[in-house]
mmCIF file with all atom_site columns, C-alpha atoms in Angstrom:
data_model
loop_
_atom_site.group_PDB
_atom_site.id
_atom_site.type_symbol
_atom_site.label_atom_id
_atom_site.label_alt_id
_atom_site.label_comp_id
_atom_site.label_asym_id
_atom_site.label_entity_id
_atom_site.label_seq_id
_atom_site.pdbx_PDB_ins_code
_atom_site.Cartn_x
_atom_site.Cartn_y
_atom_site.Cartn_z
_atom_site.occupancy
_atom_site.B_iso_or_equiv
_atom_site.pdbx_formal_charge
_atom_site.auth_seq_id
_atom_site.auth_comp_id
_atom_site.auth_asym_id
_atom_site.auth_atom_id
_atom_site.pdbx_PDB_model_num
ATOM 1   C CA . UNK A 1 1   ? 9.416   -18.338 10.924  1.00 72.00 ? 19  UNK A CA 1
ATOM 2   C CA . UNK A 1 2   ? 6.199   -20.336 10.771  1.00 84.00 ? 20  UNK A CA 1
ATOM 3   C CA . UNK A 1 3   ? 3.129   -18.518 9.516   1.00 92.00 ? 21  UNK A CA 1
ATOM 4   C CA . UNK A 1 4   ? 0.539   -17.947 12.229  1.00 90.00 ? 22  UNK A CA 1
ATOM 5   C CA . UNK A 1 5   ? -3.017  -18.782 11.132  1.00 91.00 ? 23  UNK A CA 1
ATOM 6   C CA . UNK A 1 6   ? -5.312  -15.793 10.802  1.00 89.00 ? 24  UNK A CA 1
ATOM 7   C CA . UNK A 1 7   ? -7.226  -15.010 13.973  1.00 79.00 ? 25  UNK A CA 1
ATOM 8   C CA . UNK A 1 8   ? -9.996  -12.902 12.424  1.00 91.00 ? 26  UNK A CA 1
ATOM 9   C CA . UNK A 1 9   ? -12.446 -14.823 10.272  1.00 96.00 ? 27  UNK A CA 1
ATOM 10  C CA . UNK A 1 10  ? -16.028 -13.559 10.237  1.00 97.00 ? 28  UNK A CA 1
ATOM 11  C CA . UNK A 1 11  ? -19.067 -15.705 9.515   1.00 97.00 ? 29  UNK A CA 1
ATOM 12  C CA . UNK A 1 12  ? -21.275 -14.592 6.622   1.00 98.00 ? 30  UNK A CA 1
ATOM 13  C CA . UNK A 1 13  ? -24.081 -13.928 9.138   1.00 98.00 ? 31  UNK A CA 1
ATOM 14  C CA . UNK A 1 14  ? -22.013 -11.472 11.159  1.00 98.00 ? 32  UNK A CA 1
ATOM 15  C CA . UNK A 1 15  ? -23.633 -8.199  12.230  1.00 98.00 ? 33  UNK A CA 1
ATOM 16  C CA . UNK A 1 16  ? -20.249 -6.471  12.360  1.00 97.00 ? 34  UNK A CA 1
ATOM 17  C CA . UNK A 1 17  ? -19.875 -3.423  10.113  1.00 98.00 ? 35  UNK A CA 1
ATOM 18  C CA . UNK A 1 18  ? -16.795 -2.900  7.902   1.00 97.00 ? 36  UNK A CA 1
ATOM 19  C CA . UNK A 1 19  ? -16.623 0.776   8.935   1.00 96.00 ? 37  UNK A CA 1
ATOM 20  C CA . UNK A 1 20  ? -16.139 -0.244  12.568  1.00 95.00 ? 38  UNK A CA 1
ATOM 21  C CA . UNK A 1 21  ? -13.799 -3.124  11.727  1.00 94.00 ? 39  UNK A CA 1
ATOM 22  C CA . UNK A 1 22  ? -11.575 -0.813  9.650   1.00 92.00 ? 40  UNK A CA 1
ATOM 23  C CA . UNK A 1 23  ? -11.508 1.863   12.336  1.00 90.00 ? 41  UNK A CA 1
ATOM 24  C CA . UNK A 1 24  ? -10.518 -0.639  15.021  1.00 86.00 ? 42  UNK A CA 1
ATOM 25  C CA . UNK A 1 25  ? -7.895  -2.258  12.799  1.00 82.00 ? 43  UNK A CA 1
ATOM 26  C CA . UNK A 1 26  ? -6.242  1.000   11.763  1.00 77.00 ? 44  UNK A CA 1
ATOM 27  C CA . UNK A 1 27  ? -6.176  2.324   15.331  1.00 75.00 ? 45  UNK A CA 1
ATOM 28  C CA . UNK A 1 28  ? -3.403  -0.132  16.191  1.00 69.00 ? 46  UNK A CA 1
ATOM 29  C CA . UNK A 1 29  ? -0.018  -1.125  14.819  1.00 66.00 ? 47  UNK A CA 1
ATOM 30  C CA . UNK A 1 30  ? -1.508  -2.885  11.825  1.00 62.00 ? 48  UNK A CA 1
ATOM 31  C CA . UNK A 1 31  ? 0.414   -5.475  9.800   1.00 69.00 ? 49  UNK A CA 1
ATOM 32  C CA . UNK A 1 32  ? -0.472  -7.239  6.540   1.00 62.00 ? 50  UNK A CA 1
ATOM 33  C CA . UNK A 1 33  ? -1.143  -10.414 8.480   1.00 72.00 ? 51  UNK A CA 1
ATOM 34  C CA . UNK A 1 34  ? -3.873  -8.739  10.556  1.00 78.00 ? 52  UNK A CA 1
ATOM 35  C CA . UNK A 1 35  ? -6.299  -8.514  7.634   1.00 89.00 ? 53  UNK A CA 1
ATOM 36  C CA . UNK A 1 36  ? -9.774  -9.741  8.674   1.00 95.00 ? 54  UNK A CA 1
ATOM 37  C CA . UNK A 1 37  ? -11.632 -12.105 6.338   1.00 97.00 ? 55  UNK A CA 1
ATOM 38  C CA . UNK A 1 38  ? -15.215 -13.186 5.774   1.00 98.00 ? 56  UNK A CA 1
ATOM 39  C CA . UNK A 1 39  ? -16.102 -16.792 4.978   1.00 98.00 ? 57  UNK A CA 1
ATOM 40  C CA . UNK A 1 40  ? -19.000 -17.292 2.574   1.00 98.00 ? 58  UNK A CA 1
ATOM 41  C CA . UNK A 1 41  ? -19.155 -21.023 1.949   1.00 97.00 ? 59  UNK A CA 1
ATOM 42  C CA . UNK A 1 42  ? -15.632 -21.687 0.669   1.00 98.00 ? 60  UNK A CA 1
ATOM 43  C CA . UNK A 1 43  ? -15.179 -18.153 -0.693  1.00 99.00 ? 61  UNK A CA 1
ATOM 44  C CA . UNK A 1 44  ? -12.955 -15.902 1.410   1.00 99.00 ? 62  UNK A CA 1
ATOM 45  C CA . UNK A 1 45  ? -13.233 -12.117 1.164   1.00 99.00 ? 63  UNK A CA 1
ATOM 46  C CA . UNK A 1 46  ? -11.220 -9.303  2.730   1.00 98.00 ? 64  UNK A CA 1
ATOM 47  C CA . UNK A 1 47  ? -13.102 -6.732  4.800   1.00 97.00 ? 65  UNK A CA 1
ATOM 48  C CA . UNK A 1 48  ? -10.420 -4.029  4.821   1.00 94.00 ? 66  UNK A CA 1
ATOM 49  C CA . UNK A 1 49  ? -7.227  -3.038  3.086   1.00 91.00 ? 67  UNK A CA 1
ATOM 50  C CA . UNK A 1 50  ? -4.840  -5.915  2.461   1.00 92.00 ? 68  UNK A CA 1
ATOM 51  C CA . UNK A 1 51  ? -1.091  -6.195  2.152   1.00 85.00 ? 69  UNK A CA 1
ATOM 52  C CA . UNK A 1 52  ? 1.331   -8.449  0.374   1.00 83.00 ? 70  UNK A CA 1
ATOM 53  C CA . UNK A 1 53  ? 1.252   -11.037 3.169   1.00 87.00 ? 71  UNK A CA 1
ATOM 54  C CA . UNK A 1 54  ? -2.445  -10.933 4.040   1.00 93.00 ? 72  UNK A CA 1
ATOM 55  C CA . UNK A 1 55  ? -3.709  -14.183 2.532   1.00 97.00 ? 73  UNK A CA 1
ATOM 56  C CA . UNK A 1 56  ? -0.915  -16.513 3.680   1.00 96.00 ? 74  UNK A CA 1
ATOM 57  C CA . UNK A 1 57  ? -2.214  -16.664 7.301   1.00 96.00 ? 75  UNK A CA 1
ATOM 58  C CA . UNK A 1 58  ? -5.636  -17.529 5.882   1.00 97.00 ? 76  UNK A CA 1
ATOM 59  C CA . UNK A 1 59  ? -4.132  -20.432 3.945   1.00 98.00 ? 77  UNK A CA 1
ATOM 60  C CA . UNK A 1 60  ? -2.385  -21.552 7.142   1.00 97.00 ? 78  UNK A CA 1
ATOM 61  C CA . UNK A 1 61  ? -5.729  -21.606 8.963   1.00 96.00 ? 79  UNK A CA 1
ATOM 62  C CA . UNK A 1 62  ? -7.560  -23.463 6.201   1.00 97.00 ? 80  UNK A CA 1
ATOM 63  C CA . UNK A 1 63  ? -4.755  -26.003 5.896   1.00 98.00 ? 81  UNK A CA 1
ATOM 64  C CA . UNK A 1 64  ? -5.089  -26.711 9.632   1.00 97.00 ? 82  UNK A CA 1
ATOM 65  C CA . UNK A 1 65  ? -8.762  -27.474 8.908   1.00 96.00 ? 83  UNK A CA 1
ATOM 66  C CA . UNK A 1 66  ? -7.826  -30.050 6.281   1.00 97.00 ? 84  UNK A CA 1
ATOM 67  C CA . UNK A 1 67  ? -7.821  -28.064 3.032   1.00 97.00 ? 85  UNK A CA 1
ATOM 68  C CA . UNK A 1 68  ? -4.924  -28.781 0.678   1.00 98.00 ? 86  UNK A CA 1
ATOM 69  C CA . UNK A 1 69  ? -5.856  -27.026 -2.586  1.00 98.00 ? 87  UNK A CA 1
ATOM 70  C CA . UNK A 1 70  ? -6.428  -23.292 -3.024  1.00 99.00 ? 88  UNK A CA 1
ATOM 71  C CA . UNK A 1 71  ? -7.381  -20.843 -5.764  1.00 99.00 ? 89  UNK A CA 1
ATOM 72  C CA . UNK A 1 72  ? -6.131  -17.294 -5.192  1.00 99.00 ? 90  UNK A CA 1
ATOM 73  C CA . UNK A 1 73  ? -7.652  -14.652 -7.455  1.00 99.00 ? 91  UNK A CA 1
ATOM 74  C CA . UNK A 1 74  ? -5.206  -11.810 -8.085  1.00 98.00 ? 92  UNK A CA 1
ATOM 75  C CA . UNK A 1 75  ? -4.216  -9.016  -10.485 1.00 98.00 ? 93  UNK A CA 1
ATOM 76  C CA . UNK A 1 76  ? -6.297  -6.139  -9.161  1.00 98.00 ? 94  UNK A CA 1
ATOM 77  C CA . UNK A 1 77  ? -7.058  -3.669  -6.407  1.00 97.00 ? 95  UNK A CA 1
ATOM 78  C CA . UNK A 1 78  ? -10.455 -3.183  -4.812  1.00 98.00 ? 96  UNK A CA 1
ATOM 79  C CA . UNK A 1 79  ? -12.616 -0.091  -4.475  1.00 97.00 ? 97  UNK A CA 1
ATOM 80  C CA . UNK A 1 80  ? -15.810 0.732   -2.567  1.00 98.00 ? 98  UNK A CA 1
ATOM 81  C CA . UNK A 1 81  ? -17.685 0.814   -4.873  1.00 97.00 ? 99  UNK A CA 1
ATOM 82  C CA . UNK A 1 82  ? -15.904 -0.290  -8.056  1.00 98.00 ? 100 UNK A CA 1
ATOM 83  C CA . UNK A 1 83  ? -16.254 2.160   -10.953 1.00 96.00 ? 101 UNK A CA 1
ATOM 84  C CA . UNK A 1 84  ? -17.551 0.648   -14.194 1.00 96.00 ? 102 UNK A CA 1
ATOM 85  C CA . UNK A 1 85  ? -17.785 2.512   -17.505 1.00 94.00 ? 103 UNK A CA 1
ATOM 86  C CA . UNK A 1 86  ? -20.640 2.352   -20.006 1.00 92.00 ? 104 UNK A CA 1
ATOM 87  C CA . UNK A 1 87  ? -18.987 -0.572  -21.815 1.00 94.00 ? 105 UNK A CA 1
ATOM 88  C CA . UNK A 1 88  ? -18.873 -2.578  -18.602 1.00 96.00 ? 106 UNK A CA 1
ATOM 89  C CA . UNK A 1 89  ? -15.138 -2.212  -17.990 1.00 96.00 ? 107 UNK A CA 1
ATOM 90  C CA . UNK A 1 90  ? -14.007 -1.919  -14.381 1.00 97.00 ? 108 UNK A CA 1
ATOM 91  C CA . UNK A 1 91  ? -11.725 1.113   -14.057 1.00 96.00 ? 109 UNK A CA 1
ATOM 92  C CA . UNK A 1 92  ? -8.616  1.943   -12.010 1.00 96.00 ? 110 UNK A CA 1
ATOM 93  C CA . UNK A 1 93  ? -8.187  -1.438  -10.301 1.00 97.00 ? 111 UNK A CA 1
ATOM 94  C CA . UNK A 1 94  ? -6.176  -3.801  -12.508 1.00 98.00 ? 112 UNK A CA 1
ATOM 95  C CA . UNK A 1 95  ? -2.480  -4.059  -11.671 1.00 96.00 ? 113 UNK A CA 1
ATOM 96  C CA . UNK A 1 96  ? -0.109  -6.681  -13.032 1.00 95.00 ? 114 UNK A CA 1
ATOM 97  C CA . UNK A 1 97  ? 2.374   -6.255  -10.166 1.00 96.00 ? 115 UNK A CA 1
ATOM 98  C CA . UNK A 1 98  ? -0.047  -8.079  -7.877  1.00 96.00 ? 116 UNK A CA 1
ATOM 99  C CA . UNK A 1 99  ? 0.384   -11.231 -9.959  1.00 97.00 ? 117 UNK A CA 1
ATOM 100 C CA . UNK A 1 100 ? 4.117   -11.183 -9.248  1.00 97.00 ? 118 UNK A CA 1
ATOM 101 C CA . UNK A 1 101 ? 3.581   -10.402 -5.563  1.00 97.00 ? 119 UNK A CA 1
ATOM 102 C CA . UNK A 1 102 ? 1.066   -13.205 -5.136  1.00 97.00 ? 120 UNK A CA 1
ATOM 103 C CA . UNK A 1 103 ? 3.260   -15.661 -7.019  1.00 98.00 ? 121 UNK A CA 1
ATOM 104 C CA . UNK A 1 104 ? 6.080   -14.763 -4.617  1.00 97.00 ? 122 UNK A CA 1
ATOM 105 C CA . UNK A 1 105 ? 3.767   -15.455 -1.658  1.00 97.00 ? 123 UNK A CA 1
ATOM 106 C CA . UNK A 1 106 ? 2.685   -18.692 -3.326  1.00 98.00 ? 124 UNK A CA 1
ATOM 107 C CA . UNK A 1 107 ? 6.329   -19.793 -3.528  1.00 98.00 ? 125 UNK A CA 1
ATOM 108 C CA . UNK A 1 108 ? 6.784   -19.049 0.175   1.00 97.00 ? 126 UNK A CA 1
ATOM 109 C CA . UNK A 1 109 ? 3.625   -20.950 1.039   1.00 98.00 ? 127 UNK A CA 1
ATOM 110 C CA . UNK A 1 110 ? 4.630   -24.034 -0.935  1.00 98.00 ? 128 UNK A CA 1
ATOM 111 C CA . UNK A 1 111 ? 8.047   -24.023 0.704   1.00 97.00 ? 129 UNK A CA 1
ATOM 112 C CA . UNK A 1 112 ? 6.501   -23.858 4.174   1.00 97.00 ? 130 UNK A CA 1
ATOM 113 C CA . UNK A 1 113 ? 3.553   -26.169 3.500   1.00 98.00 ? 131 UNK A CA 1
ATOM 114 C CA . UNK A 1 114 ? 4.803   -28.930 1.227   1.00 97.00 ? 132 UNK A CA 1
ATOM 115 C CA . UNK A 1 115 ? 1.475   -30.780 1.146   1.00 98.00 ? 133 UNK A CA 1
ATOM 116 C CA . UNK A 1 116 ? -0.648  -28.056 -0.514  1.00 98.00 ? 134 UNK A CA 1
ATOM 117 C CA . UNK A 1 117 ? -1.265  -26.646 -3.988  1.00 98.00 ? 135 UNK A CA 1
ATOM 118 C CA . UNK A 1 118 ? -2.064  -23.015 -4.842  1.00 99.00 ? 136 UNK A CA 1
ATOM 119 C CA . UNK A 1 119 ? -3.158  -21.685 -8.215  1.00 98.00 ? 137 UNK A CA 1
ATOM 120 C CA . UNK A 1 120 ? -2.965  -17.937 -8.856  1.00 98.00 ? 138 UNK A CA 1
ATOM 121 C CA . UNK A 1 121 ? -5.809  -16.832 -11.141 1.00 98.00 ? 139 UNK A CA 1
ATOM 122 C CA . UNK A 1 122 ? -5.389  -13.555 -13.041 1.00 98.00 ? 140 UNK A CA 1
ATOM 123 C CA . UNK A 1 123 ? -8.569  -11.457 -12.932 1.00 98.00 ? 141 UNK A CA 1
ATOM 124 C CA . UNK A 1 124 ? -7.203  -9.303  -15.755 1.00 98.00 ? 142 UNK A CA 1
ATOM 125 C CA . UNK A 1 125 ? -8.469  -11.978 -18.144 1.00 96.00 ? 143 UNK A CA 1
ATOM 126 C CA . UNK A 1 126 ? -11.823 -10.193 -18.067 1.00 97.00 ? 144 UNK A CA 1
ATOM 127 C CA . UNK A 1 127 ? -11.629 -6.450  -17.431 1.00 97.00 ? 145 UNK A CA 1
ATOM 128 C CA . UNK A 1 128 ? -15.050 -6.016  -19.026 1.00 97.00 ? 146 UNK A CA 1
ATOM 129 C CA . UNK A 1 129 ? -17.907 -7.799  -17.287 1.00 97.00 ? 147 UNK A CA 1
ATOM 130 C CA . UNK A 1 130 ? -15.608 -8.496  -14.349 1.00 98.00 ? 148 UNK A CA 1
ATOM 131 C CA . UNK A 1 131 ? -18.356 -9.279  -11.814 1.00 98.00 ? 149 UNK A CA 1
ATOM 132 C CA . UNK A 1 132 ? -20.039 -11.806 -14.105 1.00 98.00 ? 150 UNK A CA 1
ATOM 133 C CA . UNK A 1 133 ? -16.722 -13.432 -14.998 1.00 98.00 ? 151 UNK A CA 1
ATOM 134 C CA . UNK A 1 134 ? -15.688 -13.646 -11.343 1.00 98.00 ? 152 UNK A CA 1
ATOM 135 C CA . UNK A 1 135 ? -18.961 -15.287 -10.393 1.00 98.00 ? 153 UNK A CA 1
ATOM 136 C CA . UNK A 1 136 ? -18.708 -17.902 -13.140 1.00 97.00 ? 154 UNK A CA 1
ATOM 137 C CA . UNK A 1 137 ? -15.019 -18.614 -12.528 1.00 97.00 ? 155 UNK A CA 1
ATOM 138 C CA . UNK A 1 138 ? -15.488 -18.805 -8.762  1.00 98.00 ? 156 UNK A CA 1
ATOM 139 C CA . UNK A 1 139 ? -18.463 -21.152 -8.968  1.00 97.00 ? 157 UNK A CA 1
ATOM 140 C CA . UNK A 1 140 ? -16.415 -23.658 -10.981 1.00 95.00 ? 158 UNK A CA 1
ATOM 141 C CA . UNK A 1 141 ? -13.981 -24.057 -8.098  1.00 95.00 ? 159 UNK A CA 1
ATOM 142 C CA . UNK A 1 142 ? -16.536 -23.897 -5.298  1.00 96.00 ? 160 UNK A CA 1
ATOM 143 C CA . UNK A 1 143 ? -18.385 -26.843 -6.848  1.00 94.00 ? 161 UNK A CA 1
ATOM 144 C CA . UNK A 1 144 ? -15.211 -28.856 -6.254  1.00 93.00 ? 162 UNK A CA 1
ATOM 145 C CA . UNK A 1 145 ? -15.107 -27.635 -2.627  1.00 92.00 ? 163 UNK A CA 1
ATOM 146 C CA . UNK A 1 146 ? -11.848 -25.788 -3.294  1.00 96.00 ? 164 UNK A CA 1
ATOM 147 C CA . UNK A 1 147 ? -11.353 -22.639 -1.191  1.00 98.00 ? 165 UNK A CA 1
ATOM 148 C CA . UNK A 1 148 ? -11.279 -19.472 -3.290  1.00 99.00 ? 166 UNK A CA 1
ATOM 149 C CA . UNK A 1 149 ? -9.547  -16.352 -1.975  1.00 99.00 ? 167 UNK A CA 1
ATOM 150 C CA . UNK A 1 150 ? -10.124 -12.889 -3.461  1.00 99.00 ? 168 UNK A CA 1
ATOM 151 C CA . UNK A 1 151 ? -6.731  -11.453 -2.531  1.00 98.00 ? 169 UNK A CA 1
ATOM 152 C CA . UNK A 1 152 ? -7.286  -7.712  -3.043  1.00 97.00 ? 170 UNK A CA 1
ATOM 153 C CA . UNK A 1 153 ? -8.368  -4.908  -0.709  1.00 96.00 ? 171 UNK A CA 1
ATOM 154 C CA . UNK A 1 154 ? -12.048 -4.729  0.215   1.00 98.00 ? 172 UNK A CA 1
ATOM 155 C CA . UNK A 1 155 ? -12.922 -7.835  -1.793  1.00 98.00 ? 173 UNK A CA 1
ATOM 156 C CA . UNK A 1 156 ? -16.156 -8.146  0.203   1.00 99.00 ? 174 UNK A CA 1
ATOM 157 C CA . UNK A 1 157 ? -17.286 -5.213  -1.986  1.00 99.00 ? 175 UNK A CA 1
ATOM 158 C CA . UNK A 1 158 ? -16.108 -6.647  -5.312  1.00 99.00 ? 176 UNK A CA 1
ATOM 159 C CA . UNK A 1 159 ? -19.615 -6.981  -6.748  1.00 98.00 ? 177 UNK A CA 1
ATOM 160 C CA . UNK A 1 160 ? -20.595 -3.475  -5.642  1.00 98.00 ? 178 UNK A CA 1
ATOM 161 C CA . UNK A 1 161 ? -20.373 -1.292  -8.750  1.00 98.00 ? 179 UNK A CA 1
ATOM 162 C CA . UNK A 1 162 ? -20.772 2.418   -9.500  1.00 97.00 ? 180 UNK A CA 1
ATOM 163 C CA . UNK A 1 163 ? -21.614 3.549   -13.029 1.00 94.00 ? 181 UNK A CA 1
ATOM 164 C CA . UNK A 1 164 ? -19.186 6.027   -14.541 1.00 88.00 ? 182 UNK A CA 1
ATOM 165 C CA . UNK A 1 165 ? -20.961 9.157   -15.864 1.00 84.00 ? 183 UNK A CA 1
ATOM 166 C CA . UNK A 1 166 ? -20.841 9.678   -19.630 1.00 76.00 ? 184 UNK A CA 1
ATOM 167 C CA . UNK A 1 167 ? -18.572 12.705  -19.161 1.00 70.00 ? 185 UNK A CA 1
ATOM 168 C CA . UNK A 1 168 ? -15.808 13.156  -16.617 1.00 77.00 ? 186 UNK A CA 1
ATOM 169 C CA . UNK A 1 169 ? -12.555 11.805  -15.198 1.00 85.00 ? 187 UNK A CA 1
ATOM 170 C CA . UNK A 1 170 ? -12.886 8.501   -13.350 1.00 87.00 ? 188 UNK A CA 1
ATOM 171 C CA . UNK A 1 171 ? -10.012 9.409   -11.017 1.00 88.00 ? 189 UNK A CA 1
ATOM 172 C CA . UNK A 1 172 ? -11.836 12.571  -9.927  1.00 91.00 ? 190 UNK A CA 1
ATOM 173 C CA . UNK A 1 173 ? -15.018 10.619  -9.296  1.00 90.00 ? 191 UNK A CA 1
ATOM 174 C CA . UNK A 1 174 ? -13.632 9.360   -5.965  1.00 92.00 ? 192 UNK A CA 1
ATOM 175 C CA . UNK A 1 175 ? -14.002 12.901  -4.588  1.00 92.00 ? 193 UNK A CA 1
ATOM 176 C CA . UNK A 1 176 ? -17.576 13.420  -5.808  1.00 93.00 ? 194 UNK A CA 1
ATOM 177 C CA . UNK A 1 177 ? -20.267 13.531  -3.140  1.00 95.00 ? 195 UNK A CA 1
ATOM 178 C CA . UNK A 1 178 ? -22.386 10.867  -4.839  1.00 95.00 ? 196 UNK A CA 1
ATOM 179 C CA . UNK A 1 179 ? -19.456 8.427   -4.836  1.00 95.00 ? 197 UNK A CA 1
ATOM 180 C CA . UNK A 1 180 ? -18.487 9.205   -1.235  1.00 96.00 ? 198 UNK A CA 1
ATOM 181 C CA . UNK A 1 181 ? -22.103 8.776   -0.124  1.00 97.00 ? 199 UNK A CA 1
ATOM 182 C CA . UNK A 1 182 ? -22.311 5.408   -1.893  1.00 97.00 ? 200 UNK A CA 1
ATOM 183 C CA . UNK A 1 183 ? -19.082 4.335   -0.206  1.00 98.00 ? 201 UNK A CA 1
ATOM 184 C CA . UNK A 1 184 ? -20.285 5.320   3.259   1.00 98.00 ? 202 UNK A CA 1
ATOM 185 C CA . UNK A 1 185 ? -23.578 3.510   2.708   1.00 98.00 ? 203 UNK A CA 1
ATOM 186 C CA . UNK A 1 186 ? -21.774 0.264   1.872   1.00 98.00 ? 204 UNK A CA 1
ATOM 187 C CA . UNK A 1 187 ? -19.277 0.539   4.721   1.00 98.00 ? 205 UNK A CA 1
ATOM 188 C CA . UNK A 1 188 ? -22.074 0.956   7.250   1.00 98.00 ? 206 UNK A CA 1
ATOM 189 C CA . UNK A 1 189 ? -23.973 -2.152  6.202   1.00 99.00 ? 207 UNK A CA 1
ATOM 190 C CA . UNK A 1 190 ? -23.413 -5.313  8.205   1.00 99.00 ? 208 UNK A CA 1
ATOM 191 C CA . UNK A 1 191 ? -21.385 -8.163  6.769   1.00 98.00 ? 209 UNK A CA 1
ATOM 192 C CA . UNK A 1 192 ? -24.595 -10.212 6.645   1.00 99.00 ? 210 UNK A CA 1
ATOM 193 C CA . UNK A 1 193 ? -26.336 -7.520  4.578   1.00 99.00 ? 211 UNK A CA 1
ATOM 194 C CA . UNK A 1 194 ? -23.421 -7.242  2.155   1.00 99.00 ? 212 UNK A CA 1
ATOM 195 C CA . UNK A 1 195 ? -23.216 -10.996 1.656   1.00 99.00 ? 213 UNK A CA 1
ATOM 196 C CA . UNK A 1 196 ? -26.954 -11.278 1.005   1.00 98.00 ? 214 UNK A CA 1
ATOM 197 C CA . UNK A 1 197 ? -26.759 -8.422  -1.497  1.00 98.00 ? 215 UNK A CA 1
ATOM 198 C CA . UNK A 1 198 ? -23.631 -9.381  -3.435  1.00 98.00 ? 216 UNK A CA 1
ATOM 199 C CA . UNK A 1 199 ? -22.959 -13.079 -2.827  1.00 98.00 ? 217 UNK A CA 1
ATOM 200 C CA . UNK A 1 200 ? -26.330 -14.886 -2.629  1.00 98.00 ? 218 UNK A CA 1
ATOM 201 C CA . UNK A 1 201 ? -25.085 -17.141 -5.436  1.00 97.00 ? 219 UNK A CA 1
ATOM 202 C CA . UNK A 1 202 ? -22.467 -18.559 -3.065  1.00 97.00 ? 220 UNK A CA 1
ATOM 203 C CA . UNK A 1 203 ? -24.991 -19.209 -0.297  1.00 90.00 ? 221 UNK A CA 1
ATOM 204 C CA . UNK A 1 204 ? -27.280 -20.997 -2.755  1.00 81.00 ? 222 UNK A CA 1
ATOM 205 C CA . UNK A 1 205 ? -24.420 -23.225 -3.841  1.00 65.00 ? 223 UNK A CA 1
#
């Protein structure tokens, strides 16, 4: 069955709020393919949870617009916000199984679309200083006008970080009021506000 191009791609200036988008999405019979994306230049970011098949419809759409080469960043989950310890390591997100899953999707994509190339880039190369590494690695590809896809959940919030306290369990931090408050604050910003805060380096080229 042919992959249907994604039908939900937000502009970086959108006033839509992720909290509302998520609520509307989850109120229906949601499928992986329904994942909404945000376009910031040639960087593509997920607004909500994603599934194994979420980025293939995005590739189908971009291919229909003339793009033939893609960089898909993989190997991790996404949090809102992402917990970082005092050494700068991002906690609780890296997961090698996503590399296999995304390579499987890549194989499907190349079988369906024989005129494209897709490179899967493992974000686990830099678990410490992840945000800085992602920015530098992403900019290399954007300069060549190659679409970059952050393939994990909530990748619009990738650069939003929360400092891990000196003492405590990072897994229990998700239940703490200060973390929950930070999460709600981010979810209730507009897409435009989030992009200006976390991805101005893409807008500047």
